[in-house]
Tab-separated table of C-alpha atoms in Angstrom:
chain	number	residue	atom	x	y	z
A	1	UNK	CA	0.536	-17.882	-48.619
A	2	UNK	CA	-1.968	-15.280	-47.408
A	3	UNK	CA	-5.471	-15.218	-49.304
A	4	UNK	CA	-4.949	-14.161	-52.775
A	5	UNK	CA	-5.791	-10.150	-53.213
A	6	UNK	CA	-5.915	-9.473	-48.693
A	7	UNK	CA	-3.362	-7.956	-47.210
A	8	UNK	CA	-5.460	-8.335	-44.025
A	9	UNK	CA	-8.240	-10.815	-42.913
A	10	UNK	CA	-10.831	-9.461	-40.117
A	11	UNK	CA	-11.985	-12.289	-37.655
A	12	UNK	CA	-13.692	-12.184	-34.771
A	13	UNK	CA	-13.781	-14.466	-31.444
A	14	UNK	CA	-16.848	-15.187	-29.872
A	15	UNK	CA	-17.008	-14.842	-25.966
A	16	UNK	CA	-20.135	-16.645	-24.758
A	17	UNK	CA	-22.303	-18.937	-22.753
A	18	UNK	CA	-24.435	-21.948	-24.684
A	19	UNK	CA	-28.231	-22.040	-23.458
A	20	UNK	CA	-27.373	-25.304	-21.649
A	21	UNK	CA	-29.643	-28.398	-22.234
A	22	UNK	CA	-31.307	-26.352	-25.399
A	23	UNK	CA	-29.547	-27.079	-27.952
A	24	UNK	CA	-31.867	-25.343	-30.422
A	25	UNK	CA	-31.691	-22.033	-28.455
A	26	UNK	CA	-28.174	-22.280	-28.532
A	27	UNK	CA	-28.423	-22.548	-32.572
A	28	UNK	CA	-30.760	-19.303	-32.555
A	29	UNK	CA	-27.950	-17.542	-30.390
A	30	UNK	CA	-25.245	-18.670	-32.748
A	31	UNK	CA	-26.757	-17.264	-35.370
A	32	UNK	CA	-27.260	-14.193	-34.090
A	33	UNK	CA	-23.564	-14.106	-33.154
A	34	UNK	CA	-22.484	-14.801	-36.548
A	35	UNK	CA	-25.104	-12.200	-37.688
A	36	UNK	CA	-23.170	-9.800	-35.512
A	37	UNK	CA	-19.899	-10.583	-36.750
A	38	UNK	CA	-20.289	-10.574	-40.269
A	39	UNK	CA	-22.133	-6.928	-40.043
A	40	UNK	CA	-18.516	-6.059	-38.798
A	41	UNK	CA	-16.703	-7.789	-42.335
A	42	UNK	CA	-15.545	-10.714	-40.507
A	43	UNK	CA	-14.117	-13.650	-42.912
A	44	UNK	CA	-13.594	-15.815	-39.856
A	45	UNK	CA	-15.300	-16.475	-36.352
A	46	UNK	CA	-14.368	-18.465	-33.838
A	47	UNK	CA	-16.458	-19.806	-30.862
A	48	UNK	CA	-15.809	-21.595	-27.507
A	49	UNK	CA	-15.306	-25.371	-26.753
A	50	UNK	CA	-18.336	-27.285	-26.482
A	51	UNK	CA	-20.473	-24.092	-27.444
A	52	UNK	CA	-23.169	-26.194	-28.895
A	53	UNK	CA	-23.957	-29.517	-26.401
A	54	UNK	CA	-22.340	-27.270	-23.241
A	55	UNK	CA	-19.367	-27.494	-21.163
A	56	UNK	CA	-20.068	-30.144	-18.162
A	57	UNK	CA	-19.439	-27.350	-15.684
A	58	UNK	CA	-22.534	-28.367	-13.720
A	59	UNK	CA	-20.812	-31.668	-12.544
A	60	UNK	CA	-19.128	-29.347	-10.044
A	61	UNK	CA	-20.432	-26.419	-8.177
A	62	UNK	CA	-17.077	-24.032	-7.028
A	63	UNK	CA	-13.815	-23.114	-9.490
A	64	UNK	CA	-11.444	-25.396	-7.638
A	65	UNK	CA	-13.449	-28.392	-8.961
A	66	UNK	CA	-14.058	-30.216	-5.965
A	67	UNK	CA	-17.391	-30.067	-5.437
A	68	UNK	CA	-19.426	-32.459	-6.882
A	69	UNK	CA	-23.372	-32.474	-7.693
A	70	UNK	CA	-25.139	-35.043	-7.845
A	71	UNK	CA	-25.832	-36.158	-11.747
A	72	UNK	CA	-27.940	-38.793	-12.174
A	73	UNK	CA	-29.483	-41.043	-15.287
A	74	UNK	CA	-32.219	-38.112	-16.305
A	75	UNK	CA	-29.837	-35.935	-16.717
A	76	UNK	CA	-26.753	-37.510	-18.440
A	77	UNK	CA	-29.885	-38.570	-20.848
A	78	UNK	CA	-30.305	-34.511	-20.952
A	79	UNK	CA	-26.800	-33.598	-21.814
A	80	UNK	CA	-26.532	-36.509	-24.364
A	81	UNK	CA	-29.455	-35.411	-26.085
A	82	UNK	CA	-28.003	-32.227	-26.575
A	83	UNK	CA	-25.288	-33.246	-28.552
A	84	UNK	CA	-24.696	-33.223	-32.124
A	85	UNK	CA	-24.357	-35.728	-34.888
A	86	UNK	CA	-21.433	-34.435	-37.557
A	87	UNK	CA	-24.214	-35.983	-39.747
A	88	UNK	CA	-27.416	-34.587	-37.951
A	89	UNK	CA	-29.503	-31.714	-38.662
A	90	UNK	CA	-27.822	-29.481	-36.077
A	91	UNK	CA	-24.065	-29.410	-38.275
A	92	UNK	CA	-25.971	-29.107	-40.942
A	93	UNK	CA	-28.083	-25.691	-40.292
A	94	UNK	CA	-24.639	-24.197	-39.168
A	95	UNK	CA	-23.452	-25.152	-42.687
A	96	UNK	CA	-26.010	-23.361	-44.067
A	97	UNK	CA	-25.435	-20.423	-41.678
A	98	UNK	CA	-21.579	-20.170	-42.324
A	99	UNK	CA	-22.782	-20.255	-46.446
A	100	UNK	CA	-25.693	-17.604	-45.510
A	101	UNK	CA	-23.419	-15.655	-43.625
A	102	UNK	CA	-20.571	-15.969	-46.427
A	103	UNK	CA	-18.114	-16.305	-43.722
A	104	UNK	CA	-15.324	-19.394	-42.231
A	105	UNK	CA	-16.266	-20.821	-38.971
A	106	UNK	CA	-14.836	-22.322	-36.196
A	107	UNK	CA	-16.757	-24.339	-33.705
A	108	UNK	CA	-16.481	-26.585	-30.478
A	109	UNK	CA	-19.431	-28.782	-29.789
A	110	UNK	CA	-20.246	-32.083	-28.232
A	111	UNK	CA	-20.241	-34.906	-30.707
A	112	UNK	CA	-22.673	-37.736	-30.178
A	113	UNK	CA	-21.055	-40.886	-31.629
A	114	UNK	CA	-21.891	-44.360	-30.970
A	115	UNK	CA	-22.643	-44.364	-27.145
A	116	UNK	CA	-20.074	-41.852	-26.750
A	117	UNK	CA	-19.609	-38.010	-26.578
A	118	UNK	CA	-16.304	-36.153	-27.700
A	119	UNK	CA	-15.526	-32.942	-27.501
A	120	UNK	CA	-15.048	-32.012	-30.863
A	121	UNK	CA	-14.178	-29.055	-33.113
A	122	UNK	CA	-15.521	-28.592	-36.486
A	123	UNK	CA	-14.018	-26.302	-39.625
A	124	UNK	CA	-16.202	-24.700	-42.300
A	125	UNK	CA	-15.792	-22.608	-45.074
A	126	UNK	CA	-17.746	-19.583	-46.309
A	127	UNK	CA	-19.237	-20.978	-48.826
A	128	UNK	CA	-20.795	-23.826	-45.801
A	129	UNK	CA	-18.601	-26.867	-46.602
A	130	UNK	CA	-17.598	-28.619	-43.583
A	131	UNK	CA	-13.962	-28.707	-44.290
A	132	UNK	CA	-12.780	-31.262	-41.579
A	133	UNK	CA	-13.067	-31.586	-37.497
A	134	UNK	CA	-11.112	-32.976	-34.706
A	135	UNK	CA	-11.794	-34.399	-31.424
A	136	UNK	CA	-9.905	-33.521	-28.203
A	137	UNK	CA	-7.971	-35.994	-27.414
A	138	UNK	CA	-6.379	-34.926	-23.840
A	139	UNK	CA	-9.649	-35.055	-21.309
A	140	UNK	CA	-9.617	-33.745	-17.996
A	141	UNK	CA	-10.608	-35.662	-14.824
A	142	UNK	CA	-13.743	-33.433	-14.583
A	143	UNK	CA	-14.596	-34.040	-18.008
A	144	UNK	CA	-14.246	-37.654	-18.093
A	145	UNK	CA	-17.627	-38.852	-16.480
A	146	UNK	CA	-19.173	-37.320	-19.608
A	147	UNK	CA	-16.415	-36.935	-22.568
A	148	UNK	CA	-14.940	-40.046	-24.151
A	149	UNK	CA	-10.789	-38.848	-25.389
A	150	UNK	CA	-10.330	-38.963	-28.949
A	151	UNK	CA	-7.842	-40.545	-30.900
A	152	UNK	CA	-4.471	-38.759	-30.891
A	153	UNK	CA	-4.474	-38.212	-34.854
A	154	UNK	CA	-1.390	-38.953	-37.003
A	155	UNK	CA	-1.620	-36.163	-38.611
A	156	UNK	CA	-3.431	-33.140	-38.734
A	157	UNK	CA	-4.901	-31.224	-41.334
A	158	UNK	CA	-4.956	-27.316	-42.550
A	159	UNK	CA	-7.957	-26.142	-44.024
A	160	UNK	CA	-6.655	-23.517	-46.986
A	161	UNK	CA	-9.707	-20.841	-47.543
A	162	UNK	CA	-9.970	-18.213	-50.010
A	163	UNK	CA	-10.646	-15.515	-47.938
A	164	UNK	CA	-8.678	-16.366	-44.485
A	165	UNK	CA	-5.509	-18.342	-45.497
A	166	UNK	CA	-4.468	-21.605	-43.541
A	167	UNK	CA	-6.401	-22.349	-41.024
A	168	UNK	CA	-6.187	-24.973	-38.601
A	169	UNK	CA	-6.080	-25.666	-34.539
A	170	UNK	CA	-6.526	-27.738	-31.470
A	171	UNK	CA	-9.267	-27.864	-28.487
A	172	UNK	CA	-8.277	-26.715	-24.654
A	173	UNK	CA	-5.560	-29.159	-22.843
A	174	UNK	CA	-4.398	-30.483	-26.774
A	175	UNK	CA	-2.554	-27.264	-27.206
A	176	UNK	CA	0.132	-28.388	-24.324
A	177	UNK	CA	0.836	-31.348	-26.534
A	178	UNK	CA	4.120	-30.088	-28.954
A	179	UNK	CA	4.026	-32.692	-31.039
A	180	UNK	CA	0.472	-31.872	-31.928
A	181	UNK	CA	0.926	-28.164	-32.753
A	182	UNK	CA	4.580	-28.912	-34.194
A	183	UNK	CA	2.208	-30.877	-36.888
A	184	UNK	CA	0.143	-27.486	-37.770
A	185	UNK	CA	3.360	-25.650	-37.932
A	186	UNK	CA	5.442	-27.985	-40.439
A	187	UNK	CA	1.953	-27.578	-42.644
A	188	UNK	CA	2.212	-23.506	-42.288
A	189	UNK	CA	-0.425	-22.747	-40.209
A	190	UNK	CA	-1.423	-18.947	-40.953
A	191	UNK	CA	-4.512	-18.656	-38.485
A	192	UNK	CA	-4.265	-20.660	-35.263
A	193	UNK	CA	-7.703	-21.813	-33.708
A	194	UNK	CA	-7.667	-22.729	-30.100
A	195	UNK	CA	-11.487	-23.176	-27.885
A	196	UNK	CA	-11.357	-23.365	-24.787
A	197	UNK	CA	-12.466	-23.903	-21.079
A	198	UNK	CA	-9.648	-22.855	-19.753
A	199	UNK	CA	-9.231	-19.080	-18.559
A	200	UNK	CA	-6.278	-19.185	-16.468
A	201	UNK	CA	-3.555	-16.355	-16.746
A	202	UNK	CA	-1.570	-19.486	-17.517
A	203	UNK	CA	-3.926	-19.893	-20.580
A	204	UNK	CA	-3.024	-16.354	-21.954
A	205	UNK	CA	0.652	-17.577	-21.548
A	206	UNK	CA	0.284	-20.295	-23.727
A	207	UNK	CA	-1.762	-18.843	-26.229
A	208	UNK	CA	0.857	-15.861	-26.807
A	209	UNK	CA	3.882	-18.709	-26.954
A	210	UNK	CA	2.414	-20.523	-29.403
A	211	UNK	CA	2.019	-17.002	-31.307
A	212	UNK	CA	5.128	-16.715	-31.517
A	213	UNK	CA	6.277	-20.413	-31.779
A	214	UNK	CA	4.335	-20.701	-34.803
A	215	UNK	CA	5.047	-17.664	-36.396
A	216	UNK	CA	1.050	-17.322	-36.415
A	217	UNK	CA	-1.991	-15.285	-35.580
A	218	UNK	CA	-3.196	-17.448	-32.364
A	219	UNK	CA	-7.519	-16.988	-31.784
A	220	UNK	CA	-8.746	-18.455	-28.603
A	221	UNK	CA	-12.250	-18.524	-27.338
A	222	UNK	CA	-13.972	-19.109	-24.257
A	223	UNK	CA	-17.482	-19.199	-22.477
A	224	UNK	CA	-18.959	-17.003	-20.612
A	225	UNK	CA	-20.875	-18.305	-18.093
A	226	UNK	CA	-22.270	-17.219	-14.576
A	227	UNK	CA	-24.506	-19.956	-12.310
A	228	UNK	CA	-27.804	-18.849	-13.875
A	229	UNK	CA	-26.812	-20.354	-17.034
A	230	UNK	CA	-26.443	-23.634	-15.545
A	231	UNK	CA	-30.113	-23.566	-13.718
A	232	UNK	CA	-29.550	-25.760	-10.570
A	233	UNK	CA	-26.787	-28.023	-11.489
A	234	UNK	CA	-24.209	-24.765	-10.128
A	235	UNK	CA	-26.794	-23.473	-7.594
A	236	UNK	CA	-27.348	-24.932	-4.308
A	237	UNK	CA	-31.215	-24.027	-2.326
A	238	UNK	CA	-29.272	-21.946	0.331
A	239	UNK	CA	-27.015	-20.195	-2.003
A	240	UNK	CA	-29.637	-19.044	-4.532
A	241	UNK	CA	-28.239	-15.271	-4.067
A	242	UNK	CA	-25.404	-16.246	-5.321
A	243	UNK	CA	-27.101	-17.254	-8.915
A	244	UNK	CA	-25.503	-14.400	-10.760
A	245	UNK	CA	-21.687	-15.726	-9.614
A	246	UNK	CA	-19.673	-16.203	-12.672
A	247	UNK	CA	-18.363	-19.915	-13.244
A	248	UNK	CA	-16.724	-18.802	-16.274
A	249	UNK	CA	-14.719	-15.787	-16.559
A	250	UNK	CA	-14.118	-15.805	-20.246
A	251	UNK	CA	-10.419	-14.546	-21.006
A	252	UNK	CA	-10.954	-15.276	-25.145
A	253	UNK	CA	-7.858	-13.107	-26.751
A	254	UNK	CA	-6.203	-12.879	-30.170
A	255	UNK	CA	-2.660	-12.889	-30.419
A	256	UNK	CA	-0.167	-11.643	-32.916
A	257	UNK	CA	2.951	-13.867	-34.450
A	258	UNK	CA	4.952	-11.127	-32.474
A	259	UNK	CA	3.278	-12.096	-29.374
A	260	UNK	CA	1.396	-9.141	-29.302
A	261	UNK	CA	-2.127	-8.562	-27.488
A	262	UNK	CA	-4.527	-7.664	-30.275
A	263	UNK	CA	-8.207	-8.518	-28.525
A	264	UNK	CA	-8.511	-9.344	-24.834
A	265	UNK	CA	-8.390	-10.919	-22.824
A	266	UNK	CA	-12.145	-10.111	-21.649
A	267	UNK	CA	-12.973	-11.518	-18.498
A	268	UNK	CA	-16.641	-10.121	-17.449
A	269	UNK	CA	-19.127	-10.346	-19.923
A	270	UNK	CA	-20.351	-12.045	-23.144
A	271	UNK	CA	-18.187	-10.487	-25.817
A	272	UNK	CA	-17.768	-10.500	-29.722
A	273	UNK	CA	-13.815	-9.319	-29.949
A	274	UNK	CA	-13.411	-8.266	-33.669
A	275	UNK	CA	-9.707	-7.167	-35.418
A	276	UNK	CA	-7.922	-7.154	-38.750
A	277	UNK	CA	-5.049	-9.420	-39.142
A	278	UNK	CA	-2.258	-8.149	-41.241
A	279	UNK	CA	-1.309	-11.356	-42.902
A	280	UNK	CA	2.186	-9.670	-44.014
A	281	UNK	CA	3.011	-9.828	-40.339
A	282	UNK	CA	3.732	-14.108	-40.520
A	283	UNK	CA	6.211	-13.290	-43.340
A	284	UNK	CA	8.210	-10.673	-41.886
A	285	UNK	CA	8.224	-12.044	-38.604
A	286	UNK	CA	9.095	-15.534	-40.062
A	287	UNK	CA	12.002	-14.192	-42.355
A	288	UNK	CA	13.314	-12.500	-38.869
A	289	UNK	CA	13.446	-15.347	-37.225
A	290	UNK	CA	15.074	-17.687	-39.936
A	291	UNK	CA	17.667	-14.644	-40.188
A	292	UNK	CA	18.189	-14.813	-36.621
């Protein structure tokens, strides 16, 4: 069911870099962001994994992954401190931004739970109700000195708004688990949320098969980031000229239930990509394929 009285439903992606270790500069640029979208009549935005707290890129200083820099007690105290309670004051002035704003939100940030961080996504609604989140539960080798793996949920749940349909989705390296997305599909997943770290050609790949696979609109974000926004953790003394190298190309894209290109992929530059999704498309396309 599409939201009642839209044929369409404009979202936007957001394609850009957290202001690591400052978590409320990051807060200031969200808001801005979301300021920006909903001047365009977006219902929905969606922003990167681990956009508030940061992604741990600094724990290695070249794209293969390899190199390691040193990360010692100061700053794991750093990064930990710039992570978010679901409870803390942080969720809660995005609440209030998502209600200001009048517009659904989708966001990745580092969770701070117990003496352990996730990386987590959280859902809200336009009116600033926070709807649900979920915590990744698939965590990479170079995530794992920092990220503690969720719980592989049961179930998972769609979040039905009344001005974007059924939304729903999974962080980075959980949207290669079937079984996980074949859970948002049975439920009739309309809008398909999907941050990420990853911006791989492989990435895009995915992204449009589970378009299609799902019969749904498919929204992926990503950072992005060059070495300055990391300070020194990405920047060795002798390689200072190379502080404007990009560590994060980006690649955020929307994809149609046809498997159709809509936004993106952008890979140079902090973007906001902005479309209108015709919501008709998941029925027709779906009644092809059950006729088929």
């Amino acid at each position: 069911m599409s939201p009642p009285g839209r044929l369409s439903v404009r979202v936007t992606v957001v394609q850009a870099s957290t202001v690591v270790f400052d978590t409320p500069s990051t807060l200031v640029k969200a808001e801005q962001l979301i300021n920006l979208a909903a001047s365009k009549g977006s219902q929905l935005i969606v922003f990167p994994e681990a956009f508030v707290g940061g992604y741990p890129r600094f724990l290695f200083s070249d794209d293969s992954g390899t190199k390691e820099v040193p990360f010692g007690d100061d700053d794991r105290l750093k990064y930990r401190a710039s992570a978010v309670d679901l409870s803390g004051p942080e969720v809660e002035r995005l609440s209030q931004m998502a209600a200001k704003y009048q517009v659904n939100m989708v966001m990745g940030v580092v969770e701070r739970s117990g003496t352990n961080l996730y990386s987590t996504v959280i859902f809200w609604d336009s009116q600033g109700k926070l709807q649900g989140s979920h915590r990744k539960s698939t965590i990479l080798h170079s995530e794992s000195p920092l990220w503690s793996p969720g719980e592989t949920p049961s179930t998972l749940p769609l979040y039905a708004t009344s001005s974007a349909g059924r939304i729903g989705g999974l962080i980075s390296s959980d949207n290669r688990l079937p079984l996980l997305r074949s859970m948002l599909y049975e439920r009739g997943i309309q809008i398909y949320c999907a941050p990420t770290a990853d911006a791989t050609k492989v990435w895009k790949a995915s992204m449009t098969h589970i378009a299609v696979e799902g019969s749904c609109f498919v929204l992926s974000a990503n950072q992005f980031c060059r070495q300055s926004d990391y300070h020194r953790y990405c920047v060795e003394e002798e390689e200072e000229e190379k502080d404007d190298a990009v560590v994060s190309p980006g690649g955020s894209v929307i994809v149609s239930p046809r498997g159709e290109i809509m936004e993106g992929p952008r890979y140079h530059g902090e973007y906001v990509l902005s479309t209108d999704l015709g919501m008709y498309v998941i029925i027709h396309f779906g009644n092809y394929l059950n006729d088929h």
